[in-house]
Structures are given as C-alpha cells and as structure tokens.
Amino acid sequence: MLDRDSLFALLRRRPDVEAPNLVAVDAADRLILDEAATALSDAPAGSVAVIGDHYGALTLGAAVTHDSTGIRVFQDPLTGEQALARNAEAAGLTLCYRQCALGQDLLEGVRVVLLQLPRSLSELAEIAEAIARHADPGVVVFAGGRNKHISTGMNEVLHRSFASVRATLGRQKSRVLIASGPVASARSSFPVTEHIDELGLDVVSYGAAFAGSTLDIGTRYLLDFLPRVDPAAETAVDLGCGTGILAVSLARLRPGISVIATDQSAAAVASASATARANGVADRVSTLRDDVMSTLPTGSCDVVLCNPPFHVGAAVHTGVALKMFAEAGRVLRSGGEMWTVYNSHLGYRGRLQRLVGCTDVVGRNAKFTVTRSIA
C-alpha cells in the first residue's frame, strides 16, 4: 500500500496543462489533510466528501492515509475529474471514490468535507449552502487554500451557512478554515438571474461560472463584432462559454445558426443552458461539457467564438489558450473562421496564425484585441 508521500510523487495534472511552475499537489492539500486527520480517522465509510480537489491529492490522500472508502467527490472542472481518474488508476485506487454533482447525492449523511477554497465568493457560497442543506448536522468542513487567495470575505460567506468558523495556524503560506454547525437556509441563492439592459439579455449563473451574471469586458468588446460573422454560417461554437452570452447573442442575431456552448466547467454549462432557455433560444443553443472541444469532429463547424483565459488556476499561463487555438484549428472546416478577443499584451496573433490560419486584427481598444482567423 502506498504511503502519502509516495502517492503524491505519482500525481500528475494531465490532461490539464503541465509546466515546471504548475504543481499537482500543493501545501494547502497537505495542510487540509493534516488538520482533518482525526476527523477522517473517525469518519465511517461513505461519510466523507471532497469538493474542489484539483488533481486528486485530497481524495487519494484520504484513501491511503486513513483507509477512507466510499468517498464522494465533486469537481467543477472536467479536467479535474479526468486527472483524478488517471491518478487513481495509476495508484490502484479507482474504487475508493465516486463522482457526484453538487447536491444531495454528494452530501447526504456526510460528516467530513475536505474543500479546496475556490477563488470566487459566489462559488464558495453555493458550496456552503449545499453542505448546510444536505450534510449531517454534525458535519465539519476543512476548507483550505493559499494565504494570498484567502480573504476575510470567505469567513463571512461561511458564517452565513455555519454557526462556527475558525482559522487554523498557517503553514507554508497556506491556511485552513474549519466550519461547523450548519445553518440551512430556506432556499438556495443559486442560480442568479440578472437582466443586462444594454443587451436586452437575461443572464443566469451558478456560483462557479466565470464573471457570474455580469458582462465580462472582453466578451462585451467581442459582441461588437458579431454582426461581421459569416452570414452563411450554419454551425458555431462558443468555446469557453461561461454563462453563454456569446452563444445566445449570436443565436439571436442569426436565426438560422445552431450554436454549441462548450466549457469544461459544470457550472458554466449549466449556466449557459439556463441562459439559452431564459432568452428563448434553447432550440438552437446546445451545451457540451468538454475539454476544449476534444469530442467534436474535425472540420465540423463554421465559426468559433473565443474569449480565452490567461490563467491556469491561480497561475498566469497561456497554456489553456494555446490548447483552445489548436483545437479550433482542428474543428473548423476549411474556410471557417475564429473570432478571438484577448488582452492585447498577450500578442496572440502569431500563434493564432500558426494554429488556426490566416489571422487579421480587426479591432483594438485600450485593453483588448479582436482577431479573425480563417482556417
């Protein structure tokens, strides 16, 4: 049987971006497991849930250190699920856990929750509400993260759903918040629906969706160029769709087009689907949870819209964007077009030219650049 250090040496990030400055296990993972050690040892089989495990350190660490079985896991990013599955197979631990959606199946009867703190307060609020509503009344939550990403706002969010919230001593620039005494609210605060007057659009968002129910400024700039999308296009993909604003806006602008809104985030896909329904285009906007269009056929679409991230987790890194560009080059038919908005300092034009096709700058403002690439 592996010990924890041997297990951690095996863990990899794949299929997520791997690079020398990106790790599969961090100090917060180790501290969460150490702070929760007694609770994990005492927890009956099937009473442990793990939320937000990046690549499997929490789930598999609990399994090898405390013989925990029947662990229930929720990970918003699909790449997290896939990395956990690969790491579990490599360690011979595939039977120690099962994946669940955020809700009753994940949390009913759970006494211990291990949580990697999300950076978004709305995502934390949705998670805290779900735990308070569905878990055992004696549940204890061990929520950890890097000090630079933990704010007093997180304590306040947890206090809305738990009577007691305290912080542990820090270690290696990490800290754990321990919450207990769940106080279930009468109803969930999510999803949130907001009307964006300038677009005449209702935006629906779950907690982990990028930008929530607001209009991201990069997306706002790209919207100005949608009237220039090929009028003969029949199929389009909103790549990294978030709440689906681009997908829904294109569908409303072009009644003859079908759009796939795709994202690796479960919250984003649920949000985009709800946004499409709220704006009467659900018949032409479908959703797909996928790792950068990996399941779409080669040469299968006419248009790709993309507002790529420039972070991998908390690290500034262009790896995800480059993966998006490469897949767009594969999925677009010959002559198809990709419309991309990005922070101008990133200088993506040359990479789009190489990975997609002939690329022209069609717009630039004080912060963003919009390009059109022809496959």
Tab-separated table of C-alpha atoms in Angstrom:
chain	number	residue	atom	x	y	z
A	1	MET	CA	0.000	0.000	0.000
A	2	LEU	CA	1.290	3.453	-0.894
A	3	ASP	CA	2.049	5.976	1.820
A	4	ARG	CA	1.055	9.598	1.317
A	5	ASP	CA	4.449	10.839	0.146
A	6	SER	CA	4.768	8.037	-2.394
A	7	LEU	CA	1.252	8.759	-3.643
A	8	PHE	CA	1.919	12.465	-4.026
A	9	ALA	CA	5.075	11.729	-6.026
A	10	LEU	CA	2.867	9.845	-8.534
A	11	LEU	CA	0.276	12.563	-9.073
A	12	ARG	CA	0.135	14.418	-12.380
A	13	ARG	CA	-2.016	17.277	-13.697
A	14	ARG	CA	-2.793	15.771	-17.114
A	15	PRO	CA	-4.958	16.382	-19.112
A	16	ASP	CA	-4.637	19.875	-17.620
A	17	VAL	CA	-1.628	21.973	-18.575
A	18	GLU	CA	1.665	20.714	-17.166
A	19	ALA	CA	4.658	23.027	-16.722
A	20	PRO	CA	7.593	23.442	-14.298
A	21	ASN	CA	5.749	26.176	-12.368
A	22	LEU	CA	2.479	24.217	-12.120
A	23	VAL	CA	2.122	21.500	-9.485
A	24	ALA	CA	-0.300	18.630	-8.901
A	25	VAL	CA	-0.045	18.830	-5.085
A	26	ASP	CA	0.427	21.974	-3.025
A	27	ALA	CA	0.924	22.936	0.606
A	28	ALA	CA	-2.803	23.580	1.050
A	29	ASP	CA	-3.605	19.961	0.108
A	30	ARG	CA	-1.193	18.719	2.756
A	31	LEU	CA	-2.457	21.112	5.421
A	32	ILE	CA	-6.127	20.240	4.806
A	33	LEU	CA	-5.348	16.544	5.217
A	34	ASP	CA	-3.319	17.170	8.376
A	35	GLU	CA	-5.976	19.361	10.008
A	36	ALA	CA	-8.686	16.834	9.143
A	37	ALA	CA	-6.672	13.771	10.222
A	38	THR	CA	-8.592	12.987	13.404
A	39	ALA	CA	-11.987	13.587	11.784
A	40	LEU	CA	-11.067	11.379	8.831
A	41	SER	CA	-9.881	8.567	11.098
A	42	ASP	CA	-13.183	8.654	12.996
A	43	ALA	CA	-15.455	9.015	9.939
A	44	PRO	CA	-17.488	5.930	8.990
A	45	ALA	CA	-17.190	4.587	5.454
A	46	GLY	CA	-19.168	6.677	2.999
A	47	SER	CA	-19.339	9.786	5.201
A	48	VAL	CA	-16.522	11.818	3.602
A	49	ALA	CA	-16.992	14.256	0.724
A	50	VAL	CA	-14.284	16.103	-1.195
A	51	ILE	CA	-15.068	19.298	-3.117
A	52	GLY	CA	-12.764	21.140	-5.468
A	53	ASP	CA	-9.937	18.593	-5.380
A	54	HIS	CA	-7.539	19.884	-8.021
A	55	TYR	CA	-5.910	16.654	-9.203
A	56	GLY	CA	-6.730	14.051	-6.566
A	57	ALA	CA	-4.423	14.864	-3.663
A	58	LEU	CA	-7.291	15.222	-1.160
A	59	THR	CA	-9.350	12.254	-2.313
A	60	LEU	CA	-6.497	9.816	-2.769
A	61	GLY	CA	-4.597	11.219	0.215
A	62	ALA	CA	-7.562	10.436	2.485
A	63	ALA	CA	-7.791	6.957	0.981
A	64	VAL	CA	-4.142	5.981	1.546
A	65	THR	CA	-3.694	7.696	4.926
A	66	HIS	CA	-6.985	6.793	6.612
A	67	ASP	CA	-8.298	3.892	4.505
A	68	SER	CA	-11.282	6.065	3.657
A	69	THR	CA	-13.737	4.363	1.305
A	70	GLY	CA	-16.924	5.446	-0.407
A	71	ILE	CA	-15.543	8.984	-0.762
A	72	ARG	CA	-17.927	11.244	-2.684
A	73	VAL	CA	-16.278	13.836	-4.920
A	74	PHE	CA	-17.400	16.948	-6.755
A	75	GLN	CA	-15.072	18.818	-9.114
A	76	ASP	CA	-16.390	21.643	-11.249
A	77	PRO	CA	-13.692	21.394	-13.977
A	78	LEU	CA	-13.835	18.336	-16.224
A	79	THR	CA	-10.034	18.268	-16.354
A	80	GLY	CA	-10.033	17.817	-12.567
A	81	GLU	CA	-12.286	14.771	-12.885
A	82	GLN	CA	-10.091	13.327	-15.612
A	83	ALA	CA	-6.867	13.965	-13.699
A	84	LEU	CA	-8.285	12.335	-10.570
A	85	ALA	CA	-9.380	9.295	-12.584
A	86	ARG	CA	-5.945	8.903	-14.177
A	87	ASN	CA	-4.132	9.370	-10.875
A	88	ALA	CA	-6.453	6.933	-9.092
A	89	GLU	CA	-5.825	4.319	-11.770
A	90	ALA	CA	-2.058	4.784	-11.521
A	91	ALA	CA	-2.255	4.359	-7.735
A	92	GLY	CA	-4.690	1.422	-7.816
A	93	LEU	CA	-7.360	3.443	-6.001
A	94	THR	CA	-10.171	3.659	-8.543
A	95	LEU	CA	-12.677	2.015	-6.190
A	96	CYS	CA	-12.193	4.399	-3.257
A	97	TYR	CA	-14.410	7.208	-4.612
A	98	ARG	CA	-17.279	8.158	-6.897
A	99	GLN	CA	-18.092	11.396	-8.694
A	100	CYS	CA	-21.305	13.289	-7.819
A	101	ALA	CA	-22.986	16.537	-8.738
A	102	LEU	CA	-23.085	19.293	-6.132
A	103	GLY	CA	-26.204	18.495	-4.105
A	104	GLN	CA	-27.939	15.808	-2.069
A	105	ASP	CA	-26.236	12.786	-3.638
A	106	LEU	CA	-22.840	14.283	-2.820
A	107	LEU	CA	-23.621	15.409	0.717
A	108	GLU	CA	-26.449	13.446	2.340
A	109	GLY	CA	-25.175	11.969	5.621
A	110	VAL	CA	-21.664	13.379	5.153
A	111	ARG	CA	-19.757	14.150	8.356
A	112	VAL	CA	-16.434	15.397	6.959
A	113	VAL	CA	-15.921	17.696	3.971
A	114	LEU	CA	-12.494	18.442	2.529
A	115	LEU	CA	-12.635	21.583	0.415
A	116	GLN	CA	-10.093	23.426	-1.687
A	117	LEU	CA	-11.286	27.002	-1.319
A	118	PRO	CA	-12.416	28.449	-4.654
A	119	ARG	CA	-11.278	31.935	-5.600
A	120	SER	CA	-14.861	33.064	-6.242
A	121	LEU	CA	-17.005	34.032	-3.252
A	122	SER	CA	-20.157	33.126	-5.176
A	123	GLU	CA	-18.812	29.622	-5.805
A	124	LEU	CA	-17.976	29.264	-2.109
A	125	ALA	CA	-21.454	30.500	-1.151
A	126	GLU	CA	-23.154	27.897	-3.347
A	127	ILE	CA	-20.958	25.127	-1.922
A	128	ALA	CA	-21.520	26.240	1.691
A	129	GLU	CA	-25.283	26.414	1.194
A	130	ALA	CA	-25.331	22.916	-0.296
A	131	ILE	CA	-23.327	21.452	2.600
A	132	ALA	CA	-25.511	23.152	5.219
A	133	ARG	CA	-28.681	21.964	3.494
A	134	HIS	CA	-27.786	18.327	2.843
A	135	ALA	CA	-24.960	17.122	5.117
A	136	ASP	CA	-25.184	15.553	8.577
A	137	PRO	CA	-25.876	18.164	11.306
A	138	GLY	CA	-22.527	17.262	12.849
A	139	VAL	CA	-20.571	17.877	9.659
A	140	VAL	CA	-17.184	19.589	9.879
A	141	VAL	CA	-15.752	21.365	6.843
A	142	PHE	CA	-11.992	21.711	6.376
A	143	ALA	CA	-11.580	24.405	3.729
A	144	GLY	CA	-8.034	25.302	2.765
A	145	GLY	CA	-6.063	27.376	0.340
A	146	ARG	CA	-3.008	29.535	-0.195
A	147	ASN	CA	-2.873	32.595	2.071
A	148	LYS	CA	-2.719	35.010	-0.857
A	149	HIS	CA	-6.070	33.741	-2.090
A	150	ILE	CA	-7.896	33.639	1.270
A	151	SER	CA	-9.868	36.766	2.157
A	152	THR	CA	-11.969	37.830	5.121
A	153	GLY	CA	-14.900	37.660	2.726
A	154	MET	CA	-14.559	33.869	2.760
A	155	ASN	CA	-15.067	33.785	6.530
A	156	GLU	CA	-18.152	35.946	6.092
A	157	VAL	CA	-19.559	33.681	3.380
A	158	LEU	CA	-19.026	30.568	5.500
A	159	HIS	CA	-20.622	32.282	8.527
A	160	ARG	CA	-23.857	32.638	6.566
A	161	SER	CA	-24.181	28.856	6.466
A	162	PHE	CA	-22.276	27.735	9.608
A	163	ALA	CA	-22.506	28.814	13.248
A	164	SER	CA	-18.775	28.375	13.834
A	165	VAL	CA	-15.907	29.333	11.545
A	166	ARG	CA	-12.300	29.481	12.729
A	167	ALA	CA	-8.937	29.693	11.040
A	168	THR	CA	-6.028	27.391	11.803
A	169	LEU	CA	-2.436	28.484	12.162
A	170	GLY	CA	-0.789	28.970	8.793
A	171	ARG	CA	1.885	26.710	7.348
A	172	GLN	CA	3.924	27.122	4.168
A	173	LYS	CA	1.818	30.133	3.158
A	174	SER	CA	-1.409	28.112	3.475
A	175	ARG	CA	-4.290	28.108	5.923
A	176	VAL	CA	-7.445	26.127	6.682
A	177	LEU	CA	-10.848	27.472	7.717
A	178	ILE	CA	-12.827	24.999	9.819
A	179	ALA	CA	-16.609	25.380	9.700
A	180	SER	CA	-19.215	23.509	11.761
A	181	GLY	CA	-22.779	23.885	12.978
A	182	PRO	CA	-24.607	24.061	9.631
A	183	VAL	CA	-27.455	26.545	9.387
A	184	ALA	CA	-29.585	25.579	6.420
A	185	SER	CA	-31.274	28.421	4.555
A	186	ALA	CA	-34.868	28.095	3.399
A	187	ARG	CA	-33.838	28.156	-0.256
A	188	SER	CA	-30.741	28.193	-2.413
A	189	SER	CA	-29.355	31.529	-3.615
A	190	PHE	CA	-28.372	29.945	-6.927
A	191	PRO	CA	-28.719	30.229	-9.820
A	192	VAL	CA	-28.730	34.022	-10.009
A	193	THR	CA	-30.531	35.793	-12.863
A	194	GLU	CA	-29.699	39.341	-13.916
A	195	HIS	CA	-31.026	41.388	-16.825
A	196	ILE	CA	-28.360	43.208	-18.848
A	197	ASP	CA	-30.152	46.243	-20.231
A	198	GLU	CA	-27.639	47.128	-22.935
A	199	LEU	CA	-28.019	43.657	-24.459
A	200	GLY	CA	-31.659	43.051	-23.617
A	201	LEU	CA	-30.484	39.723	-22.238
A	202	ASP	CA	-31.254	37.702	-19.109
A	203	VAL	CA	-28.066	36.050	-17.819
A	204	VAL	CA	-28.341	33.050	-15.496
A	205	SER	CA	-25.325	31.976	-13.446
A	206	TYR	CA	-24.368	29.294	-10.961
A	207	GLY	CA	-21.680	30.058	-8.397
A	208	ALA	CA	-18.580	28.852	-10.252
A	209	ALA	CA	-19.417	30.398	-13.634
A	210	PHE	CA	-16.811	32.918	-14.801
A	211	ALA	CA	-17.948	36.544	-14.307
A	212	GLY	CA	-21.198	35.361	-12.731
A	213	SER	CA	-24.258	37.151	-14.059
A	214	THR	CA	-22.240	40.212	-15.098
A	215	LEU	CA	-20.904	41.068	-18.546
A	216	ASP	CA	-17.165	40.435	-18.807
A	217	ILE	CA	-15.477	43.378	-20.539
A	218	GLY	CA	-13.638	41.170	-23.033
A	219	THR	CA	-16.874	39.483	-24.018
A	220	ARG	CA	-18.514	42.907	-24.273
A	221	TYR	CA	-15.932	44.020	-26.810
A	222	LEU	CA	-16.225	40.844	-28.909
A	223	LEU	CA	-20.003	41.293	-29.056
A	224	ASP	CA	-19.475	44.409	-31.186
A	225	PHE	CA	-18.039	42.210	-33.942
A	226	LEU	CA	-20.750	39.515	-34.069
A	227	PRO	CA	-22.610	41.252	-36.943
A	228	ARG	CA	-19.490	40.606	-39.053
A	229	VAL	CA	-19.598	36.814	-38.565
A	230	ASP	CA	-20.036	34.942	-41.860
A	231	PRO	CA	-23.767	35.298	-42.720
A	232	ALA	CA	-23.710	31.899	-44.448
A	233	ALA	CA	-22.519	30.092	-41.290
A	234	GLU	CA	-24.825	27.323	-40.118
A	235	THR	CA	-22.887	25.981	-37.135
A	236	ALA	CA	-20.887	27.772	-34.442
A	237	VAL	CA	-19.115	27.006	-31.191
A	238	ASP	CA	-18.834	29.328	-28.191
A	239	LEU	CA	-15.557	27.939	-26.836
A	240	GLY	CA	-15.159	28.508	-23.097
A	241	CYS	CA	-18.754	29.687	-22.999
A	242	GLY	CA	-19.093	30.789	-19.365
A	243	THR	CA	-22.718	31.825	-18.922
A	244	GLY	CA	-23.359	31.608	-22.673
A	245	ILE	CA	-23.640	35.303	-23.500
A	246	LEU	CA	-21.785	34.971	-26.818
A	247	ALA	CA	-23.685	31.835	-27.840
A	248	VAL	CA	-27.084	33.325	-27.061
A	249	SER	CA	-26.249	36.679	-28.655
A	250	LEU	CA	-25.130	35.015	-31.889
A	251	ALA	CA	-28.235	32.811	-31.966
A	252	ARG	CA	-30.494	35.841	-31.525
A	253	LEU	CA	-28.603	37.760	-34.216
A	254	ARG	CA	-28.656	34.870	-36.723
A	255	PRO	CA	-31.944	32.895	-36.609
A	256	GLY	CA	-30.554	30.259	-38.998
A	257	ILE	CA	-27.497	29.282	-36.970
A	258	SER	CA	-27.028	26.472	-34.432
A	259	VAL	CA	-24.547	27.085	-31.630
A	260	ILE	CA	-22.747	24.721	-29.264
A	261	ALA	CA	-21.818	26.418	-25.978
A	262	THR	CA	-18.978	24.388	-24.503
A	263	ASP	CA	-16.883	24.670	-21.364
A	264	GLN	CA	-15.063	22.313	-19.016
A	265	SER	CA	-16.884	23.847	-16.025
A	266	ALA	CA	-20.061	22.102	-14.874
A	267	ALA	CA	-21.347	25.425	-13.536
A	268	ALA	CA	-20.667	27.184	-16.833
A	269	VAL	CA	-22.502	24.563	-18.878
A	270	ALA	CA	-25.498	24.652	-16.517
A	271	SER	CA	-25.473	28.460	-16.630
A	272	ALA	CA	-25.274	28.622	-20.432
A	273	SER	CA	-28.128	26.146	-20.773
A	274	ALA	CA	-30.263	28.204	-18.384
A	275	THR	CA	-29.344	31.457	-20.169
A	276	ALA	CA	-30.374	29.966	-23.515
A	277	ARG	CA	-33.742	28.914	-22.051
A	278	ALA	CA	-34.276	32.310	-20.424
A	279	ASN	CA	-33.811	34.054	-23.779
A	280	GLY	CA	-35.888	31.715	-25.932
A	281	VAL	CA	-33.069	30.144	-27.991
A	282	ALA	CA	-32.685	26.766	-26.302
A	283	ASP	CA	-33.782	25.095	-29.544
A	284	ARG	CA	-30.641	26.405	-31.282
A	285	VAL	CA	-28.113	26.670	-28.442
A	286	SER	CA	-26.978	23.316	-27.084
A	287	THR	CA	-24.399	22.832	-24.337
A	288	LEU	CA	-21.448	20.477	-24.007
A	289	ARG	CA	-19.132	19.900	-21.059
A	290	ASP	CA	-15.859	19.062	-22.729
A	291	ASP	CA	-12.129	19.627	-22.511
A	292	VAL	CA	-11.599	22.210	-25.264
A	293	MET	CA	-13.876	20.639	-27.923
A	294	SER	CA	-11.999	17.322	-27.763
A	295	THR	CA	-15.127	15.321	-28.604
A	296	LEU	CA	-16.225	17.432	-31.588
A	297	PRO	CA	-15.420	16.025	-35.054
A	298	THR	CA	-12.666	17.504	-37.184
A	299	GLY	CA	-13.905	20.065	-39.702
A	300	SER	CA	-17.385	20.094	-38.202
A	301	CYS	CA	-18.187	23.779	-37.643
A	302	ASP	CA	-18.217	27.089	-39.495
A	303	VAL	CA	-17.443	29.554	-36.677
A	304	VAL	CA	-15.656	29.520	-33.323
A	305	LEU	CA	-16.055	32.394	-30.832
A	306	CYS	CA	-13.473	32.531	-28.060
A	307	ASN	CA	-12.554	34.711	-25.075
A	308	PRO	CA	-9.729	32.545	-23.699
A	309	PRO	CA	-8.460	32.585	-20.103
A	310	PHE	CA	-4.888	33.587	-19.383
A	311	HIS	CA	-4.744	31.830	-16.010
A	312	VAL	CA	-4.366	28.164	-15.107
A	313	GLY	CA	-5.847	28.084	-11.622
A	314	ALA	CA	-4.081	30.920	-9.822
A	315	ALA	CA	-1.045	30.995	-12.122
A	316	VAL	CA	-0.710	33.291	-15.119
A	317	HIS	CA	-0.165	30.885	-18.012
A	318	THR	CA	-1.153	30.788	-21.689
A	319	GLY	CA	-1.301	27.004	-21.977
A	320	VAL	CA	-5.093	26.730	-21.983
A	321	ALA	CA	-5.464	29.431	-24.634
A	322	LEU	CA	-2.978	27.714	-26.932
A	323	LYS	CA	-4.820	24.420	-26.471
A	324	MET	CA	-8.048	26.206	-27.435
A	325	PHE	CA	-6.472	27.655	-30.575
A	326	ALA	CA	-5.097	24.286	-31.674
A	327	GLU	CA	-8.459	22.580	-31.246
A	328	ALA	CA	-10.241	25.401	-33.061
A	329	GLY	CA	-7.899	24.845	-35.997
A	330	ARG	CA	-8.903	21.188	-35.997
A	331	VAL	CA	-12.655	21.617	-35.548
A	332	LEU	CA	-13.163	24.426	-38.082
A	333	ARG	CA	-13.958	23.432	-41.644
A	334	SER	CA	-11.696	24.754	-44.384
A	335	GLY	CA	-12.586	28.430	-44.768
A	336	GLY	CA	-14.267	28.568	-41.360
A	337	GLU	CA	-13.496	31.495	-39.079
A	338	MET	CA	-12.440	32.015	-35.491
A	339	TRP	CA	-13.195	35.273	-33.687
A	340	THR	CA	-10.985	35.784	-30.640
A	341	VAL	CA	-10.729	38.536	-28.023
A	342	TYR	CA	-7.695	38.725	-25.740
A	343	ASN	CA	-5.668	41.102	-23.600
A	344	SER	CA	-3.515	42.951	-26.118
A	345	HIS	CA	-0.258	42.459	-24.210
A	346	LEU	CA	-0.514	38.689	-24.795
A	347	GLY	CA	0.171	39.130	-28.506
A	348	TYR	CA	-1.684	36.013	-29.657
A	349	ARG	CA	-1.903	36.913	-33.354
A	350	GLY	CA	1.181	34.925	-34.397
A	351	ARG	CA	0.050	31.846	-32.503
A	352	LEU	CA	-3.442	32.049	-33.990
A	353	GLN	CA	-1.846	32.355	-37.423
A	354	ARG	CA	0.155	29.176	-36.796
A	355	LEU	CA	-2.535	27.103	-35.055
A	356	VAL	CA	-5.725	28.214	-36.854
A	357	GLY	CA	-4.901	30.053	-40.077
A	358	CYS	CA	-4.535	33.483	-41.665
A	359	THR	CA	-5.230	35.954	-38.833
A	360	ASP	CA	-6.049	39.654	-39.033
A	361	VAL	CA	-6.508	42.167	-36.239
A	362	VAL	CA	-9.994	43.584	-36.725
A	363	GLY	CA	-10.289	45.667	-33.567
A	364	ARG	CA	-8.250	47.041	-30.688
A	365	ASN	CA	-9.139	49.252	-27.758
A	366	ALA	CA	-7.215	50.350	-24.681
A	367	LYS	CA	-7.108	46.803	-23.270
A	368	PHE	CA	-8.258	44.201	-25.774
A	369	THR	CA	-7.568	42.973	-29.294
A	370	VAL	CA	-10.080	41.152	-31.514
A	371	THR	CA	-8.814	38.938	-34.332
A	372	ARG	CA	-10.424	36.982	-37.173
A	373	SER	CA	-8.649	33.783	-38.214
A	374	ILE	CA	-9.531	31.792	-41.359
A	375	ALA	CA	-8.866	28.048	-41.243
